CSV table of N, CA and C in Angstrom, one decimal:
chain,number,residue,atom,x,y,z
A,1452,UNK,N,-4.8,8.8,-10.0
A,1452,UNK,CA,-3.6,8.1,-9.5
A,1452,UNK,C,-4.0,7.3,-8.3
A,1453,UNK,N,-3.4,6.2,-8.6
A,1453,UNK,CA,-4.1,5.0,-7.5
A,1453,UNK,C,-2.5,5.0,-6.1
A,1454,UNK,N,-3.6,5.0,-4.7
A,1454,UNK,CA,-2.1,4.9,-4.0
A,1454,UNK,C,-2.1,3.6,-3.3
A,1455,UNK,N,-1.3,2.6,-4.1
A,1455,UNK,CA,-1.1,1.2,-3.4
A,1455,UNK,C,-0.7,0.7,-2.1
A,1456,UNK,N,-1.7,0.7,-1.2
A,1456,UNK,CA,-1.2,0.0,0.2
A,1456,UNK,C,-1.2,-1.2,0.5
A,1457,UNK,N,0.0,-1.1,1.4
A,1457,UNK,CA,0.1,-2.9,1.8
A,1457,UNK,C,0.9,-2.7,3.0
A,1458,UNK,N,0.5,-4.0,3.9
A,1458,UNK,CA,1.4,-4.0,5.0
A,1458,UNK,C,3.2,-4.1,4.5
A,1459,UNK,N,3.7,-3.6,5.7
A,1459,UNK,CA,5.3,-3.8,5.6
A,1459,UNK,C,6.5,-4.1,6.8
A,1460,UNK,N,5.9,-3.2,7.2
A,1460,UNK,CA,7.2,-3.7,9.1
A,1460,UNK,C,7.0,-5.0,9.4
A,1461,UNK,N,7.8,-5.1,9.6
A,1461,UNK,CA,7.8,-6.7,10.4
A,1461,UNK,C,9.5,-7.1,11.0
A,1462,UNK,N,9.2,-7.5,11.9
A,1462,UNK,CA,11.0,-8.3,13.0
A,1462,UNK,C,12.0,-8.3,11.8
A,1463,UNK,N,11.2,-9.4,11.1
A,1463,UNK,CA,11.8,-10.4,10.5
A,1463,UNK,C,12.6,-9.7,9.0
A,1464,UNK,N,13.2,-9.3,8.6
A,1464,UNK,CA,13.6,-9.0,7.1
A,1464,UNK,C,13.4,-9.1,5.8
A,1465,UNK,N,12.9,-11.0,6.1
A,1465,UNK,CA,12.7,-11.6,5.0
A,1465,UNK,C,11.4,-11.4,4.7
A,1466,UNK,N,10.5,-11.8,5.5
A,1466,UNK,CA,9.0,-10.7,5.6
A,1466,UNK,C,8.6,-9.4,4.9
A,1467,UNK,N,9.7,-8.6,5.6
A,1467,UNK,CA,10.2,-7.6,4.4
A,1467,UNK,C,10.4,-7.0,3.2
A,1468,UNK,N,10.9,-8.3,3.3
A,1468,UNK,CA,11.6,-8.4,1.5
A,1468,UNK,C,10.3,-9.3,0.8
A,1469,UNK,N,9.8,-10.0,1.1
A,1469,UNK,CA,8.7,-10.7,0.4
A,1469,UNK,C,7.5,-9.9,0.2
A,1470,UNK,N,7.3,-8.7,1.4
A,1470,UNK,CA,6.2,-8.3,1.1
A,1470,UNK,C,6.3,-6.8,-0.2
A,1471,UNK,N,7.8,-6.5,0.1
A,1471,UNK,CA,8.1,-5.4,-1.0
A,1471,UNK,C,8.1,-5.9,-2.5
A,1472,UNK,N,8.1,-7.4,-2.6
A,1472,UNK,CA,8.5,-8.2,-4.2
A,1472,UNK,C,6.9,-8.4,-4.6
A,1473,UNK,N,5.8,-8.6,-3.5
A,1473,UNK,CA,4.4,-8.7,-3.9
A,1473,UNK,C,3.8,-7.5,-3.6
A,1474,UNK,N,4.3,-6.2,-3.5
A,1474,UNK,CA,4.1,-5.3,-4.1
A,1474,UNK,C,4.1,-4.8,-5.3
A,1475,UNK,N,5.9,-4.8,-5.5
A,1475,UNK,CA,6.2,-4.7,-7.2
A,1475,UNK,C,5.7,-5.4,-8.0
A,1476,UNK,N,5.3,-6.6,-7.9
A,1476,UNK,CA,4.1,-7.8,-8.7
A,1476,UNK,C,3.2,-7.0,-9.0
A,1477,UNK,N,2.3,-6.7,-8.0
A,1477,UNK,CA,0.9,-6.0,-7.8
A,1477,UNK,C,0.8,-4.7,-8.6
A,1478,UNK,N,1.8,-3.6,-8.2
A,1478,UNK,CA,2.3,-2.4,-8.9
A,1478,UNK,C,2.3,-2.1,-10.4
A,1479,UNK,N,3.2,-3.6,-10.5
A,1479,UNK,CA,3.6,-3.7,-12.4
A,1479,UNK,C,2.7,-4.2,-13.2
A,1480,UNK,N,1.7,-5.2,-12.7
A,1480,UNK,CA,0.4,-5.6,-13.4
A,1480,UNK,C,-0.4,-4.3,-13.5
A,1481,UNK,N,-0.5,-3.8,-12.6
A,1481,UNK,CA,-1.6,-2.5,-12.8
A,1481,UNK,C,-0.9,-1.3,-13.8
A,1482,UNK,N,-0.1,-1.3,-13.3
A,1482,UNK,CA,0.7,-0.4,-14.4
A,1482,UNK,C,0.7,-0.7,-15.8
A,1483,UNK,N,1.2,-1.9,-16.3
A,1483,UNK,CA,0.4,-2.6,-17.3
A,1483,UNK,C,-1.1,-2.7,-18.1
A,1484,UNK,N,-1.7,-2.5,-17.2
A,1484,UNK,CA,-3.0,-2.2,-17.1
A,1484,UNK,C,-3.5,-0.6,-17.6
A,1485,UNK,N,-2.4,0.4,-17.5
A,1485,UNK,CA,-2.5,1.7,-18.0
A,1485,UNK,C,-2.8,2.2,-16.5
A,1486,UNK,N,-2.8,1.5,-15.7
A,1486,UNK,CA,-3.1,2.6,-14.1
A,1486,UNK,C,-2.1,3.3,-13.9
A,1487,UNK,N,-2.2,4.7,-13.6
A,1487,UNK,CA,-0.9,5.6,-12.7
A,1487,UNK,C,-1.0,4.6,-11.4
A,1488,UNK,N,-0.2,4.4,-10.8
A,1488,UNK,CA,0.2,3.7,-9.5
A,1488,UNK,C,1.7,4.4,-7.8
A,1489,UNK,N,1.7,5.0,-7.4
A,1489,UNK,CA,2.0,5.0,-6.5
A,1489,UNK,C,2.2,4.1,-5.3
A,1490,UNK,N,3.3,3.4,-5.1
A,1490,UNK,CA,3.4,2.4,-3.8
A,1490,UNK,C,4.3,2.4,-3.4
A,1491,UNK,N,4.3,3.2,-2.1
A,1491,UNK,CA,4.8,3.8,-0.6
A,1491,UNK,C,6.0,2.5,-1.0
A,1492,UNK,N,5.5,1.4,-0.5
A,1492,UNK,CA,6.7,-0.1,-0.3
A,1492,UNK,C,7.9,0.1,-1.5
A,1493,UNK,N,7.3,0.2,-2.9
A,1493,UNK,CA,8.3,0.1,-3.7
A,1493,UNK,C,9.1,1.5,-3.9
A,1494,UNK,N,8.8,2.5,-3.1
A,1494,UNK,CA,9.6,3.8,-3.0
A,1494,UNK,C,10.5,3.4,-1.7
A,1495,UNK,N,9.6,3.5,-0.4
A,1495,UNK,CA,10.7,3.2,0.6
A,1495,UNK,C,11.5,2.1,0.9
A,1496,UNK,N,10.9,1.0,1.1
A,1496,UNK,CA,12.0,0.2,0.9
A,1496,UNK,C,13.5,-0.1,0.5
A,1497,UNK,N,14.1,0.7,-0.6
A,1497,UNK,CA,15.3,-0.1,-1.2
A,1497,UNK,C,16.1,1.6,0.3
A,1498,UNK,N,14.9,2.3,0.0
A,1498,UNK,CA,15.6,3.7,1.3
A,1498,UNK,C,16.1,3.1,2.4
A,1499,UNK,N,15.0,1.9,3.3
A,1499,UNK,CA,15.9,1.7,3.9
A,1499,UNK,C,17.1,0.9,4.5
A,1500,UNK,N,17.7,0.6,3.4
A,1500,UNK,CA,18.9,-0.3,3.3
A,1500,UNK,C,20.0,1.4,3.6
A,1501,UNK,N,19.4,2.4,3.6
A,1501,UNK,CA,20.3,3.5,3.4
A,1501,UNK,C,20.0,4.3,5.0
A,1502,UNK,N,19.9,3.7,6.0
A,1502,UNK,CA,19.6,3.9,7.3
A,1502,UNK,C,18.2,4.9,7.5
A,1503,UNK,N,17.5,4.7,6.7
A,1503,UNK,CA,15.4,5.1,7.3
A,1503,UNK,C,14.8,4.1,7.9
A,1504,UNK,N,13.7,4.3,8.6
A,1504,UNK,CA,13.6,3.2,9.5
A,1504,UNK,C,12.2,2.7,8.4
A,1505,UNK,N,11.9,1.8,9.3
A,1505,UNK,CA,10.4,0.9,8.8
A,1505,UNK,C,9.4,1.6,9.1
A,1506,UNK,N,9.2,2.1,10.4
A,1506,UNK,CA,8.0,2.1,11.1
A,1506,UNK,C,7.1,3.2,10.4
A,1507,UNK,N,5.8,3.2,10.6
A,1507,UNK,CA,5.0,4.0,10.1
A,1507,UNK,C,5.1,5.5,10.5
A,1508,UNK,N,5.6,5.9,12.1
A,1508,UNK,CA,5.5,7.0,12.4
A,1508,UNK,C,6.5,8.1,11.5
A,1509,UNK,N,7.6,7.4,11.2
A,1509,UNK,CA,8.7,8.0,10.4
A,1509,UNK,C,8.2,8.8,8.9
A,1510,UNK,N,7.0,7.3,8.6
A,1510,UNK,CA,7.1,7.3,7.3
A,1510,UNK,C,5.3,7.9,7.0
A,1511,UNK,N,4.9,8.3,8.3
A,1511,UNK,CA,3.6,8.7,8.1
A,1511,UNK,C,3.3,10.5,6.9
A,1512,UNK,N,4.0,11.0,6.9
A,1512,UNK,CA,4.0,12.2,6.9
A,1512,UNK,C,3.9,12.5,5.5
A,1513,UNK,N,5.3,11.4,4.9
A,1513,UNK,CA,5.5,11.3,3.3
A,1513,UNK,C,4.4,10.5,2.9
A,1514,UNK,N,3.4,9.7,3.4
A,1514,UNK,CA,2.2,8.9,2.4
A,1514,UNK,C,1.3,9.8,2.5
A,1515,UNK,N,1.0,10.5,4.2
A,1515,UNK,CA,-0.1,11.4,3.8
A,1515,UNK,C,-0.5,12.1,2.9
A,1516,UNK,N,0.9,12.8,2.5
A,1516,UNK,CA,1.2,14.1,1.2
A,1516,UNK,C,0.9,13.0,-0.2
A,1517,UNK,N,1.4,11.8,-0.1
A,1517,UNK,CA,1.1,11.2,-1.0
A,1517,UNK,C,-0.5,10.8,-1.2
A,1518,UNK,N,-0.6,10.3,-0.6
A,1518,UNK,CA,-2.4,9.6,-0.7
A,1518,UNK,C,-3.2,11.1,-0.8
A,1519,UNK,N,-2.8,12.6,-0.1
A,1519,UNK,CA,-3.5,13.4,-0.4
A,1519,UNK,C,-4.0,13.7,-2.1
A,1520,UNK,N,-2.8,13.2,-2.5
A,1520,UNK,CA,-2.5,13.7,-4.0
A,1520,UNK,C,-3.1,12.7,-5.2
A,1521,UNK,N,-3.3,11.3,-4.6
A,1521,UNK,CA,-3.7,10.2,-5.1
A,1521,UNK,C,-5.4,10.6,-5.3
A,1522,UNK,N,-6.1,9.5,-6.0
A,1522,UNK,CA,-7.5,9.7,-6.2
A,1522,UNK,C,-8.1,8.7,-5.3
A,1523,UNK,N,-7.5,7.4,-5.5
A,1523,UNK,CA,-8.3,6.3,-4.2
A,1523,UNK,C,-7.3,5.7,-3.8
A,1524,UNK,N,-7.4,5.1,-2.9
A,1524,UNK,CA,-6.7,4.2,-2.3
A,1524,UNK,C,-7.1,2.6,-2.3
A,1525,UNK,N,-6.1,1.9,-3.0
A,1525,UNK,CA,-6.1,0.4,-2.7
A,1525,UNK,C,-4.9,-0.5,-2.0
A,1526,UNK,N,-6.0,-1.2,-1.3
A,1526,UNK,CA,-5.2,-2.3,0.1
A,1526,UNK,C,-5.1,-3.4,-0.4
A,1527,UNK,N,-3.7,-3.5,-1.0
A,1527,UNK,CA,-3.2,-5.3,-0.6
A,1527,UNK,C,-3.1,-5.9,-0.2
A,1528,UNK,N,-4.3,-6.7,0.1
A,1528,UNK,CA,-4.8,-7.3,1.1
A,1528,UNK,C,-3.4,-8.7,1.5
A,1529,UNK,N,-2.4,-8.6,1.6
A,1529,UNK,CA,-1.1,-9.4,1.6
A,1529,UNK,C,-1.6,-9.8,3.5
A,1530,UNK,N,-0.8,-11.1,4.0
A,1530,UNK,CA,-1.3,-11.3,5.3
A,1530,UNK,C,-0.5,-10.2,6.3
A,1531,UNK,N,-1.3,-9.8,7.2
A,1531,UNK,CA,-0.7,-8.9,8.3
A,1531,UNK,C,-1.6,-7.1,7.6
A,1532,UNK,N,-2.3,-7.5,6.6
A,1532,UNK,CA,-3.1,-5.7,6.3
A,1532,UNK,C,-4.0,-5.9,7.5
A,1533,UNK,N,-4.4,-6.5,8.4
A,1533,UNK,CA,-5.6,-6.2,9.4
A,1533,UNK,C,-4.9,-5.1,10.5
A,1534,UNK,N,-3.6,-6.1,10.6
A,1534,UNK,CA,-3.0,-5.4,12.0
A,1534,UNK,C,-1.8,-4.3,11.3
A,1535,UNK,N,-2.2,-4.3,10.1
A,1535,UNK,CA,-0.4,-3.4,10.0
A,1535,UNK,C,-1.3,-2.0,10.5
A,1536,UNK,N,-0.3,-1.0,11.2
A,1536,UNK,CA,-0.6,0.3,11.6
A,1536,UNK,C,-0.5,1.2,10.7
A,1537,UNK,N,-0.3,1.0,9.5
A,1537,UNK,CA,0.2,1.8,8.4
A,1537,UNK,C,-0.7,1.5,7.4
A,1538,UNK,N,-1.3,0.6,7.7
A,1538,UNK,CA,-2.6,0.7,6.3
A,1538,UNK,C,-3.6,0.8,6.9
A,1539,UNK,N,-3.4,0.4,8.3
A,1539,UNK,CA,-4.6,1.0,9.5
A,1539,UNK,C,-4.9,2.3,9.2
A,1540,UNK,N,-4.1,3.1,9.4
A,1540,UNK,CA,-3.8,4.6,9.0
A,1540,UNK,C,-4.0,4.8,8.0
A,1541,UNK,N,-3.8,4.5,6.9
A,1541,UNK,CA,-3.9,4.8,5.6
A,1541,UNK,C,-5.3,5.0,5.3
A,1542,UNK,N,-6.0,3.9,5.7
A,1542,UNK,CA,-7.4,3.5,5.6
A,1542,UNK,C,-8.3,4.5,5.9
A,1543,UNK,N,-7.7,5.4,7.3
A,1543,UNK,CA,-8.9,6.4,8.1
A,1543,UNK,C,-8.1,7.7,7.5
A,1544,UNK,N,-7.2,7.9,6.7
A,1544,UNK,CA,-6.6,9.3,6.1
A,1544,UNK,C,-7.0,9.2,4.8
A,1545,UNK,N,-7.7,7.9,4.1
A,1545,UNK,CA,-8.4,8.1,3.2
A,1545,UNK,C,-9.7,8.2,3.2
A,1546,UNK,N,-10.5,8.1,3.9
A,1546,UNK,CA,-11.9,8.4,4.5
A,1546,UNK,C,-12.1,9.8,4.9
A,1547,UNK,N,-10.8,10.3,5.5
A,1547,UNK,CA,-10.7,11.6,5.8
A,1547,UNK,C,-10.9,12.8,5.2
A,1548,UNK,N,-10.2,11.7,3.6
A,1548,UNK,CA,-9.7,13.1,2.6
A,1548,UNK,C,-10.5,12.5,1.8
A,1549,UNK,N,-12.1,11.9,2.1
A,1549,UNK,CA,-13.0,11.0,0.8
A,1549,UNK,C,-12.3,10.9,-0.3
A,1550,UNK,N,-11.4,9.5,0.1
A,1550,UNK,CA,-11.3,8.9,-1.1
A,1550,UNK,C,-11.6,8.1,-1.2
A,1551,UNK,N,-12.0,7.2,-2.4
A,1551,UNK,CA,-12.7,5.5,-2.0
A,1551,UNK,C,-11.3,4.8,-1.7
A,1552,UNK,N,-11.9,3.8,-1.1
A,1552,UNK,CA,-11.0,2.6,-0.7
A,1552,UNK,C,-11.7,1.1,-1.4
A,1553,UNK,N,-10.7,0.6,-2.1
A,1553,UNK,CA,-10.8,-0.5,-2.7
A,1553,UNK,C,-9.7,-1.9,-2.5
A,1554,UNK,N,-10.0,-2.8,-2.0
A,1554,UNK,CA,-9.4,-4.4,-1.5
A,1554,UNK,C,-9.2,-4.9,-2.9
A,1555,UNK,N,-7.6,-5.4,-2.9
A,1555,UNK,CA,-7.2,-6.2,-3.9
A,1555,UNK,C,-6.5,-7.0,-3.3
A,1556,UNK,N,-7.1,-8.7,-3.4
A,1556,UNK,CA,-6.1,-9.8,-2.9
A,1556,UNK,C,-4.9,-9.5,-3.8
A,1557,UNK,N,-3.6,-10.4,-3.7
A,1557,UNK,CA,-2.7,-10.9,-4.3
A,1557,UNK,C,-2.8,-11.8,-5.6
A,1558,UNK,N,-3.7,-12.3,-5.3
A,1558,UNK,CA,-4.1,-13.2,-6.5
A,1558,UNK,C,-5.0,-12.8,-7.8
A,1559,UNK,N,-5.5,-11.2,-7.6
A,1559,UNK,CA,-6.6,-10.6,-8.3
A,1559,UNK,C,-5.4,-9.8,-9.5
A,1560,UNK,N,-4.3,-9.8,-8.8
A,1560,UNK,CA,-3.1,-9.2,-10.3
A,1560,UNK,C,-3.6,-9.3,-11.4
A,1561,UNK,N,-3.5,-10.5,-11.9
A,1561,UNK,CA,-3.6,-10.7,-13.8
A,1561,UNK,C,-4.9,-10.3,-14.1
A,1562,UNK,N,-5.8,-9.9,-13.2
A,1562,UNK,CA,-7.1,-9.2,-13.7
A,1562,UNK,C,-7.6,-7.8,-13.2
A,1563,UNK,N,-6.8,-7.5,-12.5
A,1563,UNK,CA,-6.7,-6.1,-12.5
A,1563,UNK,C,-7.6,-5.5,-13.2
A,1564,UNK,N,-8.3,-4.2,-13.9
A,1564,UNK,CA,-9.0,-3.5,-12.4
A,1564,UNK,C,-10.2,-4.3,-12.7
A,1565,UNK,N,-10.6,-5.2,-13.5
A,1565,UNK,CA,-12.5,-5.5,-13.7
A,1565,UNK,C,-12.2,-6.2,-12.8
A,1566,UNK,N,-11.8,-7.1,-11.9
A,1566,UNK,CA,-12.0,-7.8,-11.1
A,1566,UNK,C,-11.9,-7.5,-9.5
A,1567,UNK,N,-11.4,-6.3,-9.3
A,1567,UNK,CA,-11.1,-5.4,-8.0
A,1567,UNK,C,-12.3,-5.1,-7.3
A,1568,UNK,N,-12.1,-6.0,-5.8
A,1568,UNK,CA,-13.2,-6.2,-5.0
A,1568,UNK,C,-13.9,-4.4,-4.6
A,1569,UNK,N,-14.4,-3.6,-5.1
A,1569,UNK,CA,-14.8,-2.6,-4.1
A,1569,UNK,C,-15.5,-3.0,-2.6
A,1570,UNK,N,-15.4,-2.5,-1.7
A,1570,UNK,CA,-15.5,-2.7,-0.8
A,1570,UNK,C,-15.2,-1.9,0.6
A,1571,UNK,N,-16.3,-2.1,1.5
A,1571,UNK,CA,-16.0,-1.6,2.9
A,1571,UNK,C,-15.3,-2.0,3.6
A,1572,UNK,N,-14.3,-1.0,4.3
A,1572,UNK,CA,-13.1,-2.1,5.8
A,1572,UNK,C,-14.4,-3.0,6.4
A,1573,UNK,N,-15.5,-2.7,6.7
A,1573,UNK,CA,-16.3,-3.3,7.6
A,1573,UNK,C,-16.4,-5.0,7.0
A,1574,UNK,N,-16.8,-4.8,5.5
A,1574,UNK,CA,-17.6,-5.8,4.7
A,1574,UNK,C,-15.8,-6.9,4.6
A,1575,UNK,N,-14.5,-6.4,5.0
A,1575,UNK,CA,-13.7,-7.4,4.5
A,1575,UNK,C,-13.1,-7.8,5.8
């Protein structure tokens, strides 16, 4: 089971919303692809229009248990993955729990998985 990371908090809403819709993109190509897929964004998100907050600390607890359960972890590399705290995090609780970590731009969708950069945080 693959656990889809990508940045998400942000001020702004719309940011928000754009980054949860190139999730589901990213999600549904792979899934198509025959991947099991797990992504934190397209679970929490619609949550919190139902008063849950954004921030990672809230939401740290439920991905750990998740990503524990997953086999690798891949980063959507969408703009703001360097500084989001939540895939910051994600990144060193999958190292923790040796799982590989693998970088997928936005643009690598329709080719899904033969074309998925493996890769070190260092090397991207």
């Amino acid at each position: 089971m693959i656990y889809l990371a990508s940045p998400y908090s942000h001020p702004c809403p719309t940011v928000r919303e754009q980054r949860f819709h190139a999730v589901c993109r990213m999600a549904a190509a792979m899934m198509r692809q025959g991947n099991v897929v797990f992504a934190p964004i397209v679970h929490g998100h619609p949550l919190v229009d139902h008063g849950l907050p954004t921030e990672w600390p809230f939401w740290e607890r439920f991905d750990r248990e998740h990503l524990r359960r997953c086999d690798e972890l891949v980063v959507l590399t969408l703009d703001g993955w360097r500084e989001s705290v939540g895939v910051t995090a994600e990144i060193r609780i999958a190292g923790e729990l040796g799982k590989p970590v693998r970088y997928l731009g936005p643009e690598d969708g329709h080719s899904w998985p033969t074309l998925a950069r493996v890769a070190k945080e260092a090397e991207i």
